[in-house]
PDB file of C-alpha atoms in Angstrom:
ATOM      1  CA  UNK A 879     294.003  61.054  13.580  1.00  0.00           C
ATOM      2  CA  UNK A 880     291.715  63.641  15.484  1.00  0.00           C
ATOM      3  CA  UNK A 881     291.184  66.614  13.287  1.00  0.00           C
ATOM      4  CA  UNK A 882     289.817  70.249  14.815  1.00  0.00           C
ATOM      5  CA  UNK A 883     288.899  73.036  13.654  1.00  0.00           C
ATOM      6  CA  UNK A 884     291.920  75.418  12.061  1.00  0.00           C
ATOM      7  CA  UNK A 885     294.198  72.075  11.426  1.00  0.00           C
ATOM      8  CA  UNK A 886     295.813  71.941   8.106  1.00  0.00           C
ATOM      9  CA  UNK A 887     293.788  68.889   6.677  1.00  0.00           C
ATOM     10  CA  UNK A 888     295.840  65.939   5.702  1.00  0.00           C
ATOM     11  CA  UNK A 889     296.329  65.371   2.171  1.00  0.00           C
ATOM     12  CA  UNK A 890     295.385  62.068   0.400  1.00  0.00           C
ATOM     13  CA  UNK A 891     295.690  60.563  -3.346  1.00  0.00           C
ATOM     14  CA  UNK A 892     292.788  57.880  -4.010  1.00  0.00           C
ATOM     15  CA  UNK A 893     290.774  56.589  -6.845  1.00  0.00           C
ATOM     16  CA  UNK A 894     287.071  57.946  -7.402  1.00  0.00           C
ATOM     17  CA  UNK A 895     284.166  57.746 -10.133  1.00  0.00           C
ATOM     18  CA  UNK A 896     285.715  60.104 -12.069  1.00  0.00           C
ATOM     19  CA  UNK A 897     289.690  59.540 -11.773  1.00  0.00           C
ATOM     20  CA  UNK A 898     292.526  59.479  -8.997  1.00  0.00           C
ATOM     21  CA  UNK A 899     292.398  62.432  -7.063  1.00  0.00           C
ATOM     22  CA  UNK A 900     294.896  64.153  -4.965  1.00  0.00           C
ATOM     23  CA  UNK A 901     293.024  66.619  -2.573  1.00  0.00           C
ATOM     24  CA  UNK A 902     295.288  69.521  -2.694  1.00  0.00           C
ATOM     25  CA  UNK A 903     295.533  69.488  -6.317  1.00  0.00           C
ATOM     26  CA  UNK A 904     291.898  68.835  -7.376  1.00  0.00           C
ATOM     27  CA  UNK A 905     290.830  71.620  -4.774  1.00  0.00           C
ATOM     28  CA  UNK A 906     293.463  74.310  -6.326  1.00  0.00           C
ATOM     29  CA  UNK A 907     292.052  77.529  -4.673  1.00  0.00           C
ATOM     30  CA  UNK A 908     288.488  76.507  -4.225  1.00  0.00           C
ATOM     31  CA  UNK A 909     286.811  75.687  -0.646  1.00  0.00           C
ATOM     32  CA  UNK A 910     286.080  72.097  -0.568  1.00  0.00           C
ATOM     33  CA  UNK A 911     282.841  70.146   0.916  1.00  0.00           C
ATOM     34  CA  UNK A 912     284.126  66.450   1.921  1.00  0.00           C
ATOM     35  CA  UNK A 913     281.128  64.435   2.907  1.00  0.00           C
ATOM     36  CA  UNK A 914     281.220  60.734   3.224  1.00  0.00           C
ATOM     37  CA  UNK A 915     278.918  57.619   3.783  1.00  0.00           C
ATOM     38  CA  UNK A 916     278.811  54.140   5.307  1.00  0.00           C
ATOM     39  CA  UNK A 917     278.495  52.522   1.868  1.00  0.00           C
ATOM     40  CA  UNK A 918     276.894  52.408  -1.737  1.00  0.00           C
ATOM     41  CA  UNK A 919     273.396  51.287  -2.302  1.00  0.00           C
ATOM     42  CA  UNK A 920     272.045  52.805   1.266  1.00  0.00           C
ATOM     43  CA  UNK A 921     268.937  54.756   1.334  1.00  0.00           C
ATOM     44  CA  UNK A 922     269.690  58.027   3.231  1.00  0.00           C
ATOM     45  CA  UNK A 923     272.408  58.397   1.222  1.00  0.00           C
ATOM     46  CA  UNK A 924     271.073  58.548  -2.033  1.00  0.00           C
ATOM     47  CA  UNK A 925     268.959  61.384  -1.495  1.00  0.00           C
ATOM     48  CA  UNK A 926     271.566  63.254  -0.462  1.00  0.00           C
ATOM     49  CA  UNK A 927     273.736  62.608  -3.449  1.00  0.00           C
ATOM     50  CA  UNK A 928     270.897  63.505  -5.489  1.00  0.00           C
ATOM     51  CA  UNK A 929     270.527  66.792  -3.500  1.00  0.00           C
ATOM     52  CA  UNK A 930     273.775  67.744  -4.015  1.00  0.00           C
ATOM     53  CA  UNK A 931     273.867  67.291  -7.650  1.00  0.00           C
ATOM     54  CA  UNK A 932     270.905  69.524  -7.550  1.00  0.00           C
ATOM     55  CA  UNK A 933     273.001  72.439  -5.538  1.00  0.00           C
ATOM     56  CA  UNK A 934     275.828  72.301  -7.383  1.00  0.00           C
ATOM     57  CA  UNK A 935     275.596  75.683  -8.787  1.00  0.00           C
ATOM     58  CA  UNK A 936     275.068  77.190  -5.252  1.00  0.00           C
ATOM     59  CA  UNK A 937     278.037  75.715  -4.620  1.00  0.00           C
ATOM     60  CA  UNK A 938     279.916  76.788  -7.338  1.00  0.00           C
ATOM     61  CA  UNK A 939     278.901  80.774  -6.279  1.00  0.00           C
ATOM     62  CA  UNK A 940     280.930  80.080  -3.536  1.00  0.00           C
ATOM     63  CA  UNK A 941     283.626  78.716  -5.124  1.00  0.00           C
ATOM     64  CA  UNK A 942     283.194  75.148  -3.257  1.00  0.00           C
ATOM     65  CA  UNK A 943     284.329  72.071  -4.566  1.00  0.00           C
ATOM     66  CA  UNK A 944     281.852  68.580  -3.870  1.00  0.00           C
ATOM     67  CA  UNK A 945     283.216  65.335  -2.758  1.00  0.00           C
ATOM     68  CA  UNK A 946     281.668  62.558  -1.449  1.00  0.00           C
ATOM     69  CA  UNK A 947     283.196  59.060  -0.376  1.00  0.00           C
ATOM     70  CA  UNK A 948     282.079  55.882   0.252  1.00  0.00           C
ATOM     71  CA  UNK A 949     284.260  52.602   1.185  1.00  0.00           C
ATOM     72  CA  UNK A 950     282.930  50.521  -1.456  1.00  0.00           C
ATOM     73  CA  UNK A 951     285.273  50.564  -5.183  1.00  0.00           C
ATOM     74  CA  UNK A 952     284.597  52.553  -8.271  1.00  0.00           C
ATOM     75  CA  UNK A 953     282.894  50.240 -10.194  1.00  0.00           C
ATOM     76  CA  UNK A 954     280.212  49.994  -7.245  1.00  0.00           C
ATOM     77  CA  UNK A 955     279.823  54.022  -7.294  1.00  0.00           C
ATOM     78  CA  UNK A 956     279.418  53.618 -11.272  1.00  0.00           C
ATOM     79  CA  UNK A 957     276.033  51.666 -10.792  1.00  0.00           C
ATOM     80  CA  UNK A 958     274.999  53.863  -7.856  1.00  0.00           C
ATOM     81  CA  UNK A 959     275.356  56.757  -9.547  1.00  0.00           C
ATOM     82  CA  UNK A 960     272.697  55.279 -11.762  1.00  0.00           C
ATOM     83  CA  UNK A 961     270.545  54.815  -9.294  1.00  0.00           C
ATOM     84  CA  UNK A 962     270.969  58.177  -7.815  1.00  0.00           C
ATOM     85  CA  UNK A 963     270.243  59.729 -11.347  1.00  0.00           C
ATOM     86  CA  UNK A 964     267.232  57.382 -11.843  1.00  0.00           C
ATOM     87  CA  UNK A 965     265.547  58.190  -8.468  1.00  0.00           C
ATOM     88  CA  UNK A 966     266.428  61.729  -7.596  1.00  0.00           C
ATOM     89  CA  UNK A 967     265.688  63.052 -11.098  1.00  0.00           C
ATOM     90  CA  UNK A 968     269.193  64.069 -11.301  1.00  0.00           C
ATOM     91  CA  UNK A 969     273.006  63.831 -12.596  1.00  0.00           C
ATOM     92  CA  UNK A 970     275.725  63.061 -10.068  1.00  0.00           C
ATOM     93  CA  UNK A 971     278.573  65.956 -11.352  1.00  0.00           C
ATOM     94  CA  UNK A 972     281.116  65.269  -9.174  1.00  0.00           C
ATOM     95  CA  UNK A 973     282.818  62.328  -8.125  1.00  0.00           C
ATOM     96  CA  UNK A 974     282.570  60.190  -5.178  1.00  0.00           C
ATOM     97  CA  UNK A 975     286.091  58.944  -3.416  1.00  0.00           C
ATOM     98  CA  UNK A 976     286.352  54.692  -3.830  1.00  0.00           C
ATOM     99  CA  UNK A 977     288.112  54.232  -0.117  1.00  0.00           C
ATOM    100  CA  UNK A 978     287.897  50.449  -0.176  1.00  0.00           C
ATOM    101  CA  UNK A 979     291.281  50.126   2.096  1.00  0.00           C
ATOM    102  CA  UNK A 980     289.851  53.009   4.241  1.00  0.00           C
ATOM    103  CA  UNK A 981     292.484  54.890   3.917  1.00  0.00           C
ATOM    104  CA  UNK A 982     291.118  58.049   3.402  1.00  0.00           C
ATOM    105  CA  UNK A 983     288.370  57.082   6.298  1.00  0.00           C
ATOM    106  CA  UNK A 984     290.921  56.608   9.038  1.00  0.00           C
ATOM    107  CA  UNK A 985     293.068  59.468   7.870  1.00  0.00           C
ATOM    108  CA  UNK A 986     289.628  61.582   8.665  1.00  0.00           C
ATOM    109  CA  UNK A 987     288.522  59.838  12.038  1.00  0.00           C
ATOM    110  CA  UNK A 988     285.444  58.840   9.912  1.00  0.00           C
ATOM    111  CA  UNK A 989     285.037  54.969  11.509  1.00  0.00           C
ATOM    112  CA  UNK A 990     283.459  55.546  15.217  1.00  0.00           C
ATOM    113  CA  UNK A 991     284.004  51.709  16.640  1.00  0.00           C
ATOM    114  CA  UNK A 992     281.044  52.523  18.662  1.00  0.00           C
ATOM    115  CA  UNK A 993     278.864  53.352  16.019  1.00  0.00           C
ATOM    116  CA  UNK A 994     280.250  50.568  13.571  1.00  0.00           C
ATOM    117  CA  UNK A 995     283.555  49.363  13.275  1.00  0.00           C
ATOM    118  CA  UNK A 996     283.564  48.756   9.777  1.00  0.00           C
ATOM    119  CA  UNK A 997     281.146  51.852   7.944  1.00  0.00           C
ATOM    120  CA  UNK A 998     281.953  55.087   7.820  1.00  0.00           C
ATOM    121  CA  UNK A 999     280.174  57.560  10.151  1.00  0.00           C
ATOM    122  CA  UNK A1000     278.426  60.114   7.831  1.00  0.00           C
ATOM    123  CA  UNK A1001     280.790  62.849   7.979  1.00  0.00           C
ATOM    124  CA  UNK A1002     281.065  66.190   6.699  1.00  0.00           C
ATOM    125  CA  UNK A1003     284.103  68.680   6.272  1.00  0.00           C
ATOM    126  CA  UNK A1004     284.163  72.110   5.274  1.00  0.00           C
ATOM    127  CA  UNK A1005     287.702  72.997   3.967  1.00  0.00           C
ATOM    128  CA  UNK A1006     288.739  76.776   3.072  1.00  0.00           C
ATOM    129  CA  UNK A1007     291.010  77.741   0.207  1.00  0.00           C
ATOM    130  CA  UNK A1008     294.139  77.762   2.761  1.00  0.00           C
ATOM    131  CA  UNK A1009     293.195  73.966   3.391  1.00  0.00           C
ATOM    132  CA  UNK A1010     292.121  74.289   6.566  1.00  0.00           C
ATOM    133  CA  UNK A1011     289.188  72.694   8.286  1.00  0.00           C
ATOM    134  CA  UNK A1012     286.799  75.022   9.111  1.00  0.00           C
ATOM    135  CA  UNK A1013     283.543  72.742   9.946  1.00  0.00           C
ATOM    136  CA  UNK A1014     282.655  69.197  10.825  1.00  0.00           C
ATOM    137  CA  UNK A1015     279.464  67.654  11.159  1.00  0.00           C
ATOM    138  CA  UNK A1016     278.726  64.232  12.014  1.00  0.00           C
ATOM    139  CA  UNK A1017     275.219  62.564  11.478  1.00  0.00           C
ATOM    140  CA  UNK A1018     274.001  59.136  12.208  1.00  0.00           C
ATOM    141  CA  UNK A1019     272.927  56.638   9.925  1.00  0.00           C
ATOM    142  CA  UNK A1020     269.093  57.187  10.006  1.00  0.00           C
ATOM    143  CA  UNK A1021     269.553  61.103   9.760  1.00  0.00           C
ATOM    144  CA  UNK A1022     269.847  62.618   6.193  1.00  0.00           C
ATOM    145  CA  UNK A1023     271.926  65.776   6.046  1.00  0.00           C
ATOM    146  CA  UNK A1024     270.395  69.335   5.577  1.00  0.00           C
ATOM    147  CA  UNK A1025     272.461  70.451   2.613  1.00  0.00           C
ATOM    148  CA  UNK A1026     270.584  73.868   2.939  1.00  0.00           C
ATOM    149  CA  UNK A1027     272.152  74.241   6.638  1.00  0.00           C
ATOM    150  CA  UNK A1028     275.579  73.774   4.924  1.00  0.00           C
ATOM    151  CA  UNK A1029     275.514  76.614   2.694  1.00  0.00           C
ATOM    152  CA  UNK A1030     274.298  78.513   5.288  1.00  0.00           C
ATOM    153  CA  UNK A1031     277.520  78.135   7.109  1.00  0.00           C
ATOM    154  CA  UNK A1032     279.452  78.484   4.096  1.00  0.00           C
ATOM    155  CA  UNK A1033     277.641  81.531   3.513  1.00  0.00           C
ATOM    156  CA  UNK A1034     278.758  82.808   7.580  1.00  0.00           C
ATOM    157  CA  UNK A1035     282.724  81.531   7.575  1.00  0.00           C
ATOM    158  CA  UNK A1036     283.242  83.288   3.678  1.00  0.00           C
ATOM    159  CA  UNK A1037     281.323  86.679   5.794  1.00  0.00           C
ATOM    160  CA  UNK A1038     282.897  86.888   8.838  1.00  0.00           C
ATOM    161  CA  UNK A1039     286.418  85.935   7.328  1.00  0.00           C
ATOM    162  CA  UNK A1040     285.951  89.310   5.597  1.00  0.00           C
ATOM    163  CA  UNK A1041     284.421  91.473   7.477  1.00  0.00           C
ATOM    164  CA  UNK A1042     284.451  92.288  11.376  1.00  0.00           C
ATOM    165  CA  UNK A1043     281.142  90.565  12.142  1.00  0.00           C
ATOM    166  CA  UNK A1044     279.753  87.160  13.211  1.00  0.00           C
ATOM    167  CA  UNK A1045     276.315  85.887  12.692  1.00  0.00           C
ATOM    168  CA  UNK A1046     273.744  85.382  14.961  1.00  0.00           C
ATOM    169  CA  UNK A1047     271.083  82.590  15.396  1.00  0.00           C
ATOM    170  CA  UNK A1048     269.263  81.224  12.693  1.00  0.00           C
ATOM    171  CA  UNK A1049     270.995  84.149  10.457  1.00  0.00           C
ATOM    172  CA  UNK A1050     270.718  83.560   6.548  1.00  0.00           C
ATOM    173  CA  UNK A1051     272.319  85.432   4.041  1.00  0.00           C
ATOM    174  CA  UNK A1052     271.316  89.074   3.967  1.00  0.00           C
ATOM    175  CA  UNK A1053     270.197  89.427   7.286  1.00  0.00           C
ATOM    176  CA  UNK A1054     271.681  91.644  10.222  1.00  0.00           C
ATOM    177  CA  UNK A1055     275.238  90.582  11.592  1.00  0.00           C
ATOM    178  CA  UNK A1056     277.179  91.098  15.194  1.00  0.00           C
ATOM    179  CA  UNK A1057     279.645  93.390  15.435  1.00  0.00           C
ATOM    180  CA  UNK A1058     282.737  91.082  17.078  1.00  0.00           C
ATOM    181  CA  UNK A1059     283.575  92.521  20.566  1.00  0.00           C
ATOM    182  CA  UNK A1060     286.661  93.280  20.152  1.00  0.00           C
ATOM    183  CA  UNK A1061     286.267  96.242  18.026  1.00  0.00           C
ATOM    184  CA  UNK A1062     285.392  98.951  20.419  1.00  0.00           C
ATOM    185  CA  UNK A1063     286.970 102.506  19.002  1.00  0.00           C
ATOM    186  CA  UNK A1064     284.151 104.536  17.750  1.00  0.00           C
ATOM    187  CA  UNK A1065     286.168 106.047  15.069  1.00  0.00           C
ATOM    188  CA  UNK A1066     287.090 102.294  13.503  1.00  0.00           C
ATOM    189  CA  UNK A1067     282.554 101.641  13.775  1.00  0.00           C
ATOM    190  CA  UNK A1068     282.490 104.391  12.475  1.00  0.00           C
ATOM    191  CA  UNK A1069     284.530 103.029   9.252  1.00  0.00           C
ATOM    192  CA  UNK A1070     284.144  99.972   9.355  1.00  0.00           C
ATOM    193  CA  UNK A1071     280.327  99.902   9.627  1.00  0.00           C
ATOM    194  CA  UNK A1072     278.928 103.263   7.283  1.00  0.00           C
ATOM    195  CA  UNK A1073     275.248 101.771   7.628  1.00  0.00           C
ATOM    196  CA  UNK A1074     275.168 102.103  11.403  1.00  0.00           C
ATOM    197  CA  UNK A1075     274.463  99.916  14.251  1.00  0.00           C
ATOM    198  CA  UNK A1076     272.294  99.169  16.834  1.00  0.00           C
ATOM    199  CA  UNK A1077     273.265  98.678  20.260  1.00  0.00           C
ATOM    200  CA  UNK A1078     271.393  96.072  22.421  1.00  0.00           C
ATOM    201  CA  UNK A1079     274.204  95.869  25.335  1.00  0.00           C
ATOM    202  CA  UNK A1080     277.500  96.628  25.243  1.00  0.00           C
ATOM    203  CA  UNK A1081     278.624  93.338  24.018  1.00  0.00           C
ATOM    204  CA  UNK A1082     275.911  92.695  21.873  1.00  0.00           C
ATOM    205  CA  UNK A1083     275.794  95.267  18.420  1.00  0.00           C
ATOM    206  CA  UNK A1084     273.620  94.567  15.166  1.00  0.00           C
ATOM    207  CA  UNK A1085     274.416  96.221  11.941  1.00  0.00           C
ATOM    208  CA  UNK A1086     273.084  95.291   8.355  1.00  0.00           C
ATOM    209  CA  UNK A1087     274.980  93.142   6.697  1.00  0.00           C
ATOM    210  CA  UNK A1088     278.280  94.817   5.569  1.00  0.00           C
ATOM    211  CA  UNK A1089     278.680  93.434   1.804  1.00  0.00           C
ATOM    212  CA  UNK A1090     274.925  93.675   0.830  1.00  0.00           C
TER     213      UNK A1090
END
C-alpha cells in the first residue's frame, strides 16, 4: 500500500513493549509520530530512541503521541530498551510496536526490496488528530534522524493549519511567516494580519508570526 500525503492512514492492532495497541484508539485526539527501524540491537537506532525519550515533553506541548516499531518481538524490545536506558542516559516512555509478521511494515510501505527485502526502511510518519498523514520521511540505514527537524515541522503543519500563512526556509518557531497567495483583499490583510506585512513581490508577503 502506497500512502501520500492527506490519505486517511490505515488502522492496525499489534502487540508492543507496553501492550496491544490499536492506532486509532491509543492516538484518541492527539497527533501521532510513527517512526520505525530495521531491527532491535542496531546502532543508529538507539540513539534515536534515546533522543526521543529525551523530547518527550516537547512532544507532549504539541499534543503528539511517540511510536516507534521494529520487526523483532516484545521480549527483544524489553532488553533493548535496557540498553537504550543504559547508554543514552535515559528512560524509553513510550512503547515500541513488536511487527514480527510485518504486518504493520507492509501496511506502511516500510520494506523497500531495493534497500533490503527483509528490514524495515527507517520511516517516519506524522499523523494529525483527523488521522491523516501529513509527513513522511524516509532515511537510510547509516543516517540517524534529526528529531529537532521533526518538531520543527510539527511546529509549521499545527501553524499554518490555523492561520493563513506558510513558512518559509529554515523558519523555526517564532519567526516571520508567508502570507498564502491566495488571500489578496486588503480588507481580509487587513484582519487577518493586525501586525502588518511586508511586501517583497506580489506573491511573496512576510508578516510576524500571527499567534506569537
Amino acid at each position: 500500500m502506497t500512502l501520500r500525503l492527506g490519505d486517511t492512514v490505515p488502522d492496525f492492532t499489534q502487540n508492543s513493549s507496553e501492550g496491544e495497541i490499536n492506532l486509532y484508539e491509543w492516538a484518541g485526539d492527539s497527533w501521532v509520530v510513527l517512526f520505525s527501524h530495521p531491527a532491535d540491537f542496531t546502532p543508529v537506532c538507539t540513539t534515536e530512541l534515546g533522543m526521543v525519550a529525551k523530547l518527550k515533553p516537547e512532544f507532549e506541548k504539541r499534543n503528539v503521541k511517540v511510536l516507534a516499531l521494529s520487526v523483532d518481538d516484545v521480549d527483544s524490545h524489553k532488553g533493548w530498551i535496557g540498553d537504550i536506558n543504559e547508554t543514552q542516559t535515559t528512560t524509553v516512555n513510550y512503547p515500541i510496536l513488536a511487527d514480527p509478521d510485518k504486518k504493520v511494515s507492509d501496511l506502511y510501505d516500510m520494506i523497500h526490496p531495493n534497500a533490503d527485502n527483509t528490514l524495515t526502511v527507517r520511516s517516519v510518519f506524522v499523523i494529525d488528530s483527523q488521522k491523516k498523514l501529513r509527513l513522511v520521511l524516509t532515511y537510510p540505514a547509516s543516517t540517524g534522524r534529526n528529531f529537532d527537524e521533526i518538531l520543527r515541522v510539527i511546529d509549521s503543519l499545527q501553524l499554518t493549519d490555523d492561520y493563513k500563512v506558510a513558512t518559509p526556509v529554515n523558519w523555526k518557531d517564532g519567526d516571520d511567516c508567508v502570507i498564502v497567495p491566495s488571500i489578496k483583499d486588503p480588507e481580509e490583510l487587513k484582519e487577518r494580519f493586525p501586525k502588518g506585512y511586508e511586501v517583497i513581490k506580489p506573491y511573496l508577503r512576510m508578516t510576524p508570526q500571527p499567534n506569537k
